[in-house]
């Protein structure tokens, strides 16, 4: 297809498509004449991925380049590529540098061990969890972590359907795109549902309505 | 207790305590002499709440004042106060103004109805959920909402233990403080756990390790 059709199919403007080609995010089309290039389904998929990383994941152009290099490197195992993409979009929480972080990291390691979760050294998710636990301790709500196992059960259920959703995809681009969209928007979906369930539970416990 | 001890017990500096009193966030201490005031446990609780709203919830001084006025108004039912506090700290997602938002709101209303969740008109959580669903549609992942019920089940489990945790508190300050801390840090805890569970599930599905 010509660049105009690629633009219509993806909703990305022609100048923006040309910018992505110049930046090395999108492979150039195949030249059919000195002034005309032809684009295929791989370009459609790649553009969808770029938009998801940009609009949903909030990645910079440099961050997007990193994800795309990982996708295009055939020696990189898929599991690693998916993990790297997700790590890019996981929100980082800064810990206040309090003494609680070492203790919190130990608790996270114990939880991962107890649940038999496979993970890897320096996982940003483990560090985020440790930071949140240390923050709870700092504000005097360390006891909140007693419910961590209920949270972990719920997270496992959600992760299972997330993976089923992702596993339908065939191309590496599509898999990575699903992971990014699912990670970012899935967090928002769950936070909103949890809040709706809070309102309901609070009404039942504290509300005056019968 | 004197202001110095209040500062030591809460970790809030004396000038900051005085600032909160001037701003009307903290009631003044009881004057024991023209230059000396005495503070009690209500001040300790109130300071803890202010710090949680500020440091964890990210509220402005004006936002904190709103929450505190609600707490101090005995005509305001507790359920309403808790809801208002939580609404202040729920992240808002802007929808792009696409046509999908009306359809997404309908889906959310159906979900709430189907689950028998009690809610209220204009709940920010319902609007956040509709925005997230519309965003999924816009990036071509509308099918992701097929797993919404699994997410909702998980959210109910988590909300149940959240409420049990909160219900231990007696003073209104403490209840509101727990709700704010639980809402904000609870989101971070769940997002990190979901991500850890993803890594595990992805390793099992796509990993090369046996």
Short mmCIF file of C-alpha atoms in Angstrom, two decimals:
data_model
loop_
_atom_site.label_atom_id
_atom_site.label_comp_id
_atom_site.label_asym_id
_atom_site.label_seq_id
_atom_site.Cartn_x
_atom_site.Cartn_y
_atom_site.Cartn_z
CA UNK A 1 0.00 0.00 0.00
CA UNK A 2 1.03 3.61 -0.47
CA UNK A 3 1.89 5.90 2.45
CA UNK A 4 -1.52 7.64 2.20
CA UNK A 5 -3.35 4.38 2.76
CA UNK A 6 -1.00 3.42 5.61
CA UNK A 7 -1.88 6.75 7.20
CA UNK A 8 -5.64 6.17 6.78
CA UNK A 9 -5.44 2.60 8.12
CA UNK A 10 -3.49 3.58 11.23
CA UNK A 11 -4.73 7.10 11.90
CA UNK A 12 -1.11 8.33 11.93
CA UNK A 13 -0.42 11.36 9.70
CA UNK A 14 1.97 11.11 6.74
CA UNK A 15 4.53 13.57 8.21
CA UNK A 16 4.51 11.57 11.48
CA UNK A 17 5.07 8.30 9.59
CA UNK A 18 8.03 9.92 7.80
CA UNK A 19 9.38 11.14 11.14
CA UNK A 20 9.24 7.58 12.57
CA UNK A 21 11.14 6.28 9.51
CA UNK A 22 13.82 8.98 9.92
CA UNK A 23 14.12 8.14 13.63
CA UNK A 24 14.60 4.47 12.82
CA UNK A 25 11.42 3.38 14.63
CA UNK A 26 9.68 2.23 11.45
CA UNK A 27 11.49 0.41 8.63
CA UNK A 28 11.34 2.30 5.32
CA UNK A 29 8.86 1.07 2.69
CA UNK A 30 10.03 -0.89 -0.31
CA UNK A 31 10.89 1.47 -3.16
CA UNK A 32 8.65 0.84 -6.16
CA UNK A 33 9.90 3.91 -8.06
CA UNK A 34 12.48 6.58 -7.14
CA UNK A 35 9.74 8.62 -5.44
CA UNK A 36 7.34 5.99 -4.22
CA UNK A 37 7.49 3.34 -1.51
CA UNK A 38 5.18 0.48 -0.72
CA UNK A 39 4.19 -0.49 2.83
CA UNK A 40 2.79 -3.77 4.19
CA UNK A 41 1.09 -5.29 7.22
CA UNK A 42 4.35 -5.25 9.19
CA UNK A 43 4.26 -1.45 8.96
CA UNK A 44 0.66 -1.37 10.19
CA UNK A 45 1.55 -3.54 13.20
CA UNK A 46 4.69 -1.56 13.96
CA UNK A 47 2.81 1.76 13.84
CA UNK A 48 0.15 0.44 16.22
CA UNK A 49 2.91 -0.60 18.62
CA UNK A 50 4.62 2.80 18.41
CA UNK A 51 1.32 4.59 19.14
CA UNK A 52 0.59 2.31 22.09
CA UNK A 53 4.06 2.86 23.58
CA UNK A 54 3.75 6.61 23.05
CA UNK A 55 0.11 7.33 23.92
CA UNK A 56 -0.61 4.63 26.48
CA UNK A 57 2.82 3.84 27.88
CA UNK A 58 4.10 7.42 27.80
CA UNK A 59 7.51 6.29 26.51
CA UNK A 60 10.02 8.67 24.95
CA UNK A 61 11.27 8.14 21.40
CA UNK A 62 14.51 6.73 22.88
CA UNK A 63 12.50 4.33 25.06
CA UNK A 64 10.48 3.19 22.06
CA UNK A 65 13.69 2.60 20.11
CA UNK A 66 14.93 0.33 22.91
CA UNK A 67 11.75 -1.76 22.86
CA UNK A 68 11.85 -2.06 19.06
CA UNK A 69 15.52 -3.10 19.03
CA UNK A 70 14.63 -5.85 21.48
CA UNK A 71 11.76 -7.03 19.24
CA UNK A 72 13.96 -7.02 16.15
CA UNK A 73 16.79 -8.95 17.79
CA UNK A 74 16.02 -12.62 17.03
CA UNK A 75 18.50 -13.82 19.68
CA UNK A 76 16.48 -12.14 22.42
CA UNK A 77 13.95 -14.65 23.89
CA UNK A 78 10.35 -13.50 23.77
CA UNK A 79 9.93 -13.74 27.54
CA UNK A 80 12.82 -11.29 27.99
CA UNK A 81 11.47 -8.89 25.38
CA UNK A 82 8.04 -8.82 27.03
CA UNK A 83 9.63 -8.27 30.42
CA UNK A 84 11.78 -5.41 29.16
CA UNK A 85 8.76 -3.73 27.54
CA UNK A 86 6.67 -4.05 30.70
CA UNK A 87 9.52 -2.76 32.88
CA UNK A 88 9.62 0.39 30.76
CA UNK A 89 6.00 1.22 31.57
CA UNK A 90 5.83 0.14 35.22
CA UNK A 91 5.54 3.25 37.40
CA UNK A 92 8.56 3.72 39.65
CA UNK A 93 8.08 4.78 43.22
CA UNK A 94 10.88 6.57 44.97
CA UNK A 95 11.55 5.46 48.49
CA UNK A 96 12.36 8.16 50.98
CA UNK A 97 15.68 6.54 51.80
CA UNK A 98 14.36 5.46 55.19
CA UNK A 99 15.85 2.50 57.00
CA UNK A 100 12.69 0.47 56.28
CA UNK A 101 13.60 -0.33 52.68
CA UNK A 102 16.06 -3.14 53.53
CA UNK A 103 13.49 -4.83 55.75
CA UNK A 104 10.80 -4.35 53.09
CA UNK A 105 13.03 -5.92 50.41
CA UNK A 106 13.47 -8.93 52.67
CA UNK A 107 9.68 -9.24 53.04
CA UNK A 108 9.24 -9.08 49.27
CA UNK A 109 11.88 -11.77 48.73
CA UNK A 110 10.10 -13.97 51.29
CA UNK A 111 6.73 -13.42 49.61
CA UNK A 112 8.15 -14.30 46.17
CA UNK A 113 9.76 -17.41 47.63
CA UNK A 114 6.59 -18.46 49.49
CA UNK A 115 4.45 -18.10 46.37
CA UNK A 116 7.00 -19.84 44.15
CA UNK A 117 7.00 -16.94 41.73
CA UNK A 118 9.75 -16.96 39.13
CA UNK A 119 11.39 -13.58 38.96
CA UNK A 120 14.77 -12.10 38.21
CA UNK A 121 17.43 -10.00 39.92
CA UNK A 122 16.65 -6.30 40.03
CA UNK A 123 13.04 -6.64 38.89
CA UNK A 124 11.51 -3.14 39.05
CA UNK A 125 8.22 -4.67 40.22
CA UNK A 126 9.89 -6.21 43.28
CA UNK A 127 11.52 -2.88 44.04
CA UNK A 128 8.18 -1.03 43.61
CA UNK A 129 6.55 -3.43 46.03
CA UNK A 130 9.35 -3.00 48.57
CA UNK A 131 9.01 0.78 48.26
CA UNK A 132 5.25 0.64 48.85
CA UNK A 133 5.71 -1.62 51.87
CA UNK A 134 8.36 0.68 53.31
CA UNK A 135 6.00 3.64 52.77
CA UNK A 136 3.24 1.82 54.67
CA UNK A 137 5.64 1.22 57.54
CA UNK A 138 6.77 4.84 57.55
CA UNK A 139 3.20 6.15 57.92
CA UNK A 140 2.45 3.67 60.69
CA UNK A 141 0.42 1.22 58.59
CA UNK A 142 2.85 -1.66 58.59
CA UNK A 143 0.03 -3.99 59.65
CA UNK A 144 -1.59 -3.46 56.25
CA UNK A 145 0.94 -5.94 54.84
CA UNK A 146 -0.89 -8.71 56.71
CA UNK A 147 -3.37 -8.69 53.83
CA UNK A 148 -0.60 -9.05 51.25
CA UNK A 149 -1.51 -12.65 50.51
CA UNK A 150 -5.08 -11.71 49.58
CA UNK A 151 -3.66 -9.07 47.25
CA UNK A 152 -1.22 -11.61 45.79
CA UNK A 153 -4.04 -14.14 45.20
CA UNK A 154 -6.03 -11.47 43.36
CA UNK A 155 -2.95 -10.43 41.35
CA UNK A 156 -2.38 -14.05 40.27
CA UNK A 157 -5.97 -14.38 39.00
CA UNK A 158 -5.71 -11.16 37.05
CA UNK A 159 -2.27 -12.04 35.64
CA UNK A 160 -3.62 -15.38 34.44
CA UNK A 161 -6.35 -13.79 32.28
CA UNK A 162 -3.91 -11.07 31.17
CA UNK A 163 -1.56 -13.73 29.83
CA UNK A 164 -4.41 -15.59 28.13
CA UNK A 165 -5.35 -12.35 26.43
CA UNK A 166 -1.78 -11.69 25.33
CA UNK A 167 -1.09 -15.25 24.18
CA UNK A 168 -3.63 -14.92 21.35
CA UNK A 169 -1.20 -12.67 19.50
CA UNK A 170 1.21 -14.11 16.99
CA UNK A 171 3.64 -11.40 15.89
CA UNK A 172 6.19 -10.18 18.43
CA UNK A 173 4.99 -6.61 17.83
CA UNK A 174 1.46 -7.55 18.74
CA UNK A 175 2.53 -9.43 21.85
CA UNK A 176 4.60 -6.50 23.09
CA UNK A 177 1.82 -4.05 22.24
CA UNK A 178 -0.70 -6.11 24.22
CA UNK A 179 1.66 -6.27 27.19
CA UNK A 180 2.14 -2.51 27.24
CA UNK A 181 -1.55 -1.72 26.84
CA UNK A 182 -2.55 -4.40 29.34
CA UNK A 183 0.02 -3.28 31.91
CA UNK A 184 -0.81 0.42 31.81
CA UNK A 185 -4.56 0.43 31.20
CA UNK A 186 -5.03 -2.75 33.24
CA UNK A 187 -3.65 -0.93 36.31
CA UNK A 188 -6.20 1.86 35.75
CA UNK A 189 -9.03 -0.64 35.25
CA UNK A 190 -8.19 -2.50 38.45
CA UNK A 191 -7.75 0.67 40.53
CA UNK A 192 -11.17 1.93 39.40
CA UNK A 193 -12.84 -1.42 40.09
CA UNK A 194 -11.23 -1.65 43.52
CA UNK A 195 -12.57 1.81 44.32
CA UNK A 196 -16.09 0.88 43.14
CA UNK A 197 -15.93 -2.24 45.31
CA UNK A 198 -14.81 -0.04 48.24
CA UNK A 199 -17.84 2.22 47.86
CA UNK A 200 -20.09 -0.82 47.87
CA UNK A 201 -18.37 -2.45 50.87
CA UNK A 202 -18.26 0.85 52.80
CA UNK A 203 -21.98 1.39 52.17
CA UNK A 204 -22.71 -2.07 53.57
CA UNK A 205 -20.53 -1.56 56.66
CA UNK A 206 -20.95 2.16 57.44
CA UNK A 207 -23.91 3.27 55.32
CA UNK A 208 -27.29 4.15 56.67
CA UNK A 209 -29.23 2.73 53.74
CA UNK A 210 -30.76 -0.64 54.69
CA UNK B 1 1.94 17.57 76.11
CA UNK B 2 3.98 20.57 74.99
CA UNK B 3 4.55 21.38 71.31
CA UNK B 4 8.10 19.95 71.45
CA UNK B 5 6.82 16.56 72.52
CA UNK B 6 4.05 16.65 69.91
CA UNK B 7 6.76 17.29 67.33
CA UNK B 8 8.89 14.38 68.59
CA UNK B 9 5.91 11.99 68.71
CA UNK B 10 4.75 12.77 65.17
CA UNK B 11 8.02 13.63 63.42
CA UNK B 12 6.53 16.97 62.30
CA UNK B 13 8.68 20.01 63.03
CA UNK B 14 7.48 22.73 65.42
CA UNK B 15 7.31 25.44 62.69
CA UNK B 16 5.25 23.08 60.50
CA UNK B 17 2.85 22.35 63.38
CA UNK B 18 2.42 26.10 63.86
CA UNK B 19 1.79 26.52 60.13
CA UNK B 20 -0.97 23.87 60.25
CA UNK B 21 -2.61 25.68 63.18
CA UNK B 22 -2.51 29.02 61.31
CA UNK B 23 -4.00 27.35 58.20
CA UNK B 24 -6.85 25.93 60.29
CA UNK B 25 -5.86 22.31 59.62
CA UNK B 26 -4.96 21.59 63.24
CA UNK B 27 -6.95 22.95 66.19
CA UNK B 28 -4.83 25.14 68.48
CA UNK B 29 -3.61 23.65 71.73
CA UNK B 30 -5.26 24.53 75.03
CA UNK B 31 -3.55 27.58 76.55
CA UNK B 32 -1.98 26.72 79.92
CA UNK B 33 -0.21 30.07 80.21
CA UNK B 34 -0.09 33.13 77.90
CA UNK B 35 2.87 31.63 76.04
CA UNK B 36 2.28 27.92 76.37
CA UNK B 37 -0.27 25.52 74.93
CA UNK B 38 -1.00 21.91 75.71
CA UNK B 39 -1.70 19.28 73.04
CA UNK B 40 -3.42 15.90 73.31
CA UNK B 41 -3.99 12.64 71.46
CA UNK B 42 -6.48 14.32 69.09
CA UNK B 43 -3.60 16.46 67.84
CA UNK B 44 -1.40 13.42 67.31
CA UNK B 45 -4.14 11.72 65.27
CA UNK B 46 -4.90 14.84 63.28
CA UNK B 47 -1.22 15.38 62.44
CA UNK B 48 -0.87 11.80 61.26
CA UNK B 49 -3.89 12.32 59.00
CA UNK B 50 -2.50 15.58 57.59
CA UNK B 51 0.84 13.92 56.80
CA UNK B 52 -0.88 10.95 55.13
CA UNK B 53 -3.05 13.24 52.98
CA UNK B 54 -0.02 15.33 52.07
CA UNK B 55 2.75 12.76 51.63
CA UNK B 56 0.80 9.73 50.48
CA UNK B 57 -2.32 11.26 48.92
CA UNK B 58 -0.53 14.24 47.39
CA UNK B 59 -3.37 16.60 48.41
CA UNK B 60 -3.01 20.37 48.48
CA UNK B 61 -3.57 22.33 51.69
CA UNK B 62 -7.01 23.33 50.33
CA UNK B 63 -7.84 19.69 49.61
CA UNK B 64 -6.77 18.69 53.12
CA UNK B 65 -8.97 21.42 54.57
CA UNK B 66 -11.95 19.99 52.69
CA UNK B 67 -11.37 16.51 54.09
CA UNK B 68 -10.95 17.84 57.63
CA UNK B 69 -14.12 19.93 57.43
CA UNK B 70 -16.00 16.80 56.40
CA UNK B 71 -14.54 14.88 59.37
CA UNK B 72 -15.43 17.65 61.81
CA UNK B 73 -19.02 18.00 60.58
CA UNK B 74 -21.05 15.64 62.81
CA UNK B 75 -24.04 15.76 60.43
CA UNK B 76 -21.99 14.20 57.64
CA UNK B 77 -22.43 10.38 57.70
CA UNK B 78 -19.18 8.45 58.00
CA UNK B 79 -19.75 6.58 54.75
CA UNK B 80 -19.97 9.91 52.89
CA UNK B 81 -16.84 11.28 54.57
CA UNK B 82 -14.84 8.18 53.65
CA UNK B 83 -16.11 8.37 50.08
CA UNK B 84 -15.19 12.05 49.74
CA UNK B 85 -11.69 11.41 51.11
CA UNK B 86 -11.12 8.51 48.73
CA UNK B 87 -12.47 10.48 45.75
CA UNK B 88 -9.86 13.16 46.46
CA UNK B 89 -7.01 10.70 46.02
CA UNK B 90 -8.32 8.56 43.15
CA UNK B 91 -6.27 9.29 40.05
CA UNK B 92 -8.34 10.90 37.32
CA UNK B 93 -7.87 9.79 33.74
CA UNK B 94 -8.79 12.20 30.99
CA UNK B 95 -10.65 10.70 28.10
CA UNK B 96 -9.66 11.90 24.67
CA UNK B 97 -13.19 13.08 23.95
CA UNK B 98 -13.65 10.20 21.50
CA UNK B 99 -17.10 8.86 20.73
CA UNK B 100 -16.35 5.69 22.72
CA UNK B 101 -16.91 7.25 26.14
CA UNK B 102 -20.73 7.11 25.99
CA UNK B 103 -20.64 3.42 25.08
CA UNK B 104 -18.03 2.78 27.80
CA UNK B 105 -20.19 4.51 30.44
CA UNK B 106 -23.06 2.24 29.45
CA UNK B 107 -20.82 -0.82 29.90
CA UNK B 108 -19.75 0.38 33.34
CA UNK B 109 -23.38 0.96 34.39
CA UNK B 110 -24.23 -2.57 33.22
CA UNK B 111 -21.29 -4.04 35.13
CA UNK B 112 -22.26 -2.22 38.34
CA UNK B 113 -25.86 -3.39 37.93
CA UNK B 114 -24.85 -6.98 37.20
CA UNK B 115 -22.62 -7.14 40.28
CA UNK B 116 -25.19 -5.46 42.51
CA UNK B 117 -22.65 -2.86 43.59
CA UNK B 118 -24.05 0.10 45.46
CA UNK B 119 -22.65 3.30 44.05
CA UNK B 120 -23.69 6.91 43.55
CA UNK B 121 -24.25 9.39 40.73
CA UNK B 122 -21.06 10.90 39.35
CA UNK B 123 -18.70 8.52 41.16
CA UNK B 124 -15.17 9.36 39.96
CA UNK B 125 -14.29 5.64 40.05
CA UNK B 126 -17.06 4.80 37.58
CA UNK B 127 -15.86 7.60 35.33
CA UNK B 128 -12.22 6.41 35.59
CA UNK B 129 -13.29 2.93 34.61
CA UNK B 130 -15.29 4.23 31.63
CA UNK B 131 -12.27 6.28 30.53
CA UNK B 132 -9.97 3.25 30.72
CA UNK B 133 -12.45 1.12 28.75
CA UNK B 134 -12.80 3.83 26.10
CA UNK B 135 -8.98 4.03 25.88
CA UNK B 136 -8.79 0.25 25.33
CA UNK B 137 -11.33 0.56 22.51
CA UNK B 138 -9.44 3.43 20.93
CA UNK B 139 -6.18 1.47 20.73
CA UNK B 140 -7.98 -1.54 19.30
CA UNK B 141 -8.02 -3.62 22.50
CA UNK B 142 -11.75 -3.52 23.16
CA UNK B 143 -11.74 -7.31 23.59
CA UNK B 144 -9.68 -6.87 26.76
CA UNK B 145 -12.92 -5.92 28.54
CA UNK B 146 -14.03 -9.56 28.22
CA UNK B 147 -11.86 -10.25 31.26
CA UNK B 148 -13.51 -7.46 33.26
CA UNK B 149 -15.40 -9.90 35.47
CA UNK B 150 -12.18 -11.59 36.58
CA UNK B 151 -10.79 -8.16 37.44
CA UNK B 152 -14.00 -7.31 39.31
CA UNK B 153 -13.86 -10.56 41.31
CA UNK B 154 -10.27 -9.77 42.29
CA UNK B 155 -11.23 -6.19 43.19
CA UNK B 156 -14.02 -7.44 45.46
CA UNK B 157 -11.65 -9.74 47.34
CA UNK B 158 -9.16 -6.96 47.85
CA UNK B 159 -11.84 -4.43 48.86
CA UNK B 160 -13.14 -6.86 51.47
CA UNK B 161 -9.81 -7.11 53.29
CA UNK B 162 -9.26 -3.36 52.84
CA UNK B 163 -12.51 -2.67 54.66
CA UNK B 164 -11.67 -5.16 57.40
CA UNK B 165 -8.39 -3.35 57.88
CA UNK B 166 -10.09 0.05 58.01
CA UNK B 167 -12.94 -1.04 60.28
CA UNK B 168 -10.52 -1.63 63.19
CA UNK B 169 -10.16 2.13 63.57
CA UNK B 170 -12.33 4.02 65.99
CA UNK B 171 -11.78 7.76 65.53
CA UNK B 172 -13.04 9.35 62.30
CA UNK B 173 -9.54 10.74 61.69
CA UNK B 174 -8.06 7.27 61.84
CA UNK B 175 -10.69 5.81 59.54
CA UNK B 176 -10.15 8.51 56.94
CA UNK B 177 -6.39 8.21 57.26
CA UNK B 178 -6.57 4.44 56.69
CA UNK B 179 -8.78 4.94 53.65
CA UNK B 180 -6.37 7.42 52.08
CA UNK B 181 -3.27 5.34 52.80
CA UNK B 182 -5.01 2.15 51.71
CA UNK B 183 -6.35 3.66 48.51
CA UNK B 184 -3.10 5.21 47.33
CA UNK B 185 -0.49 2.73 48.54
CA UNK B 186 -2.87 -0.19 47.98
CA UNK B 187 -2.98 0.68 44.27
CA UNK B 188 0.82 0.67 44.15
CA UNK B 189 1.00 -2.63 46.04
CA UNK B 190 -1.47 -4.31 43.71
CA UNK B 191 0.16 -2.96 40.54
CA UNK B 192 3.55 -4.29 41.68
CA UNK B 193 2.11 -7.69 42.63
CA UNK B 194 0.27 -7.96 39.32
CA UNK B 195 3.53 -7.24 37.53
CA UNK B 196 5.41 -9.89 39.55
CA UNK B 197 2.66 -12.38 38.75
CA UNK B 198 3.00 -11.43 35.06
CA UNK B 199 6.71 -12.19 35.07
CA UNK B 200 5.99 -15.57 36.62
CA UNK B 201 3.14 -16.39 34.21
CA UNK B 202 5.13 -15.17 31.20
CA UNK B 203 8.10 -17.32 32.23
CA UNK B 204 5.82 -20.36 32.41
CA UNK B 205 4.18 -19.66 29.01
CA UNK B 206 7.03 -18.16 26.98
CA UNK B 207 10.18 -18.85 28.99
CA UNK B 208 12.82 -21.33 28.00
CA UNK B 209 13.59 -22.45 31.53
CA UNK B 210 11.94 -25.81 32.26
#
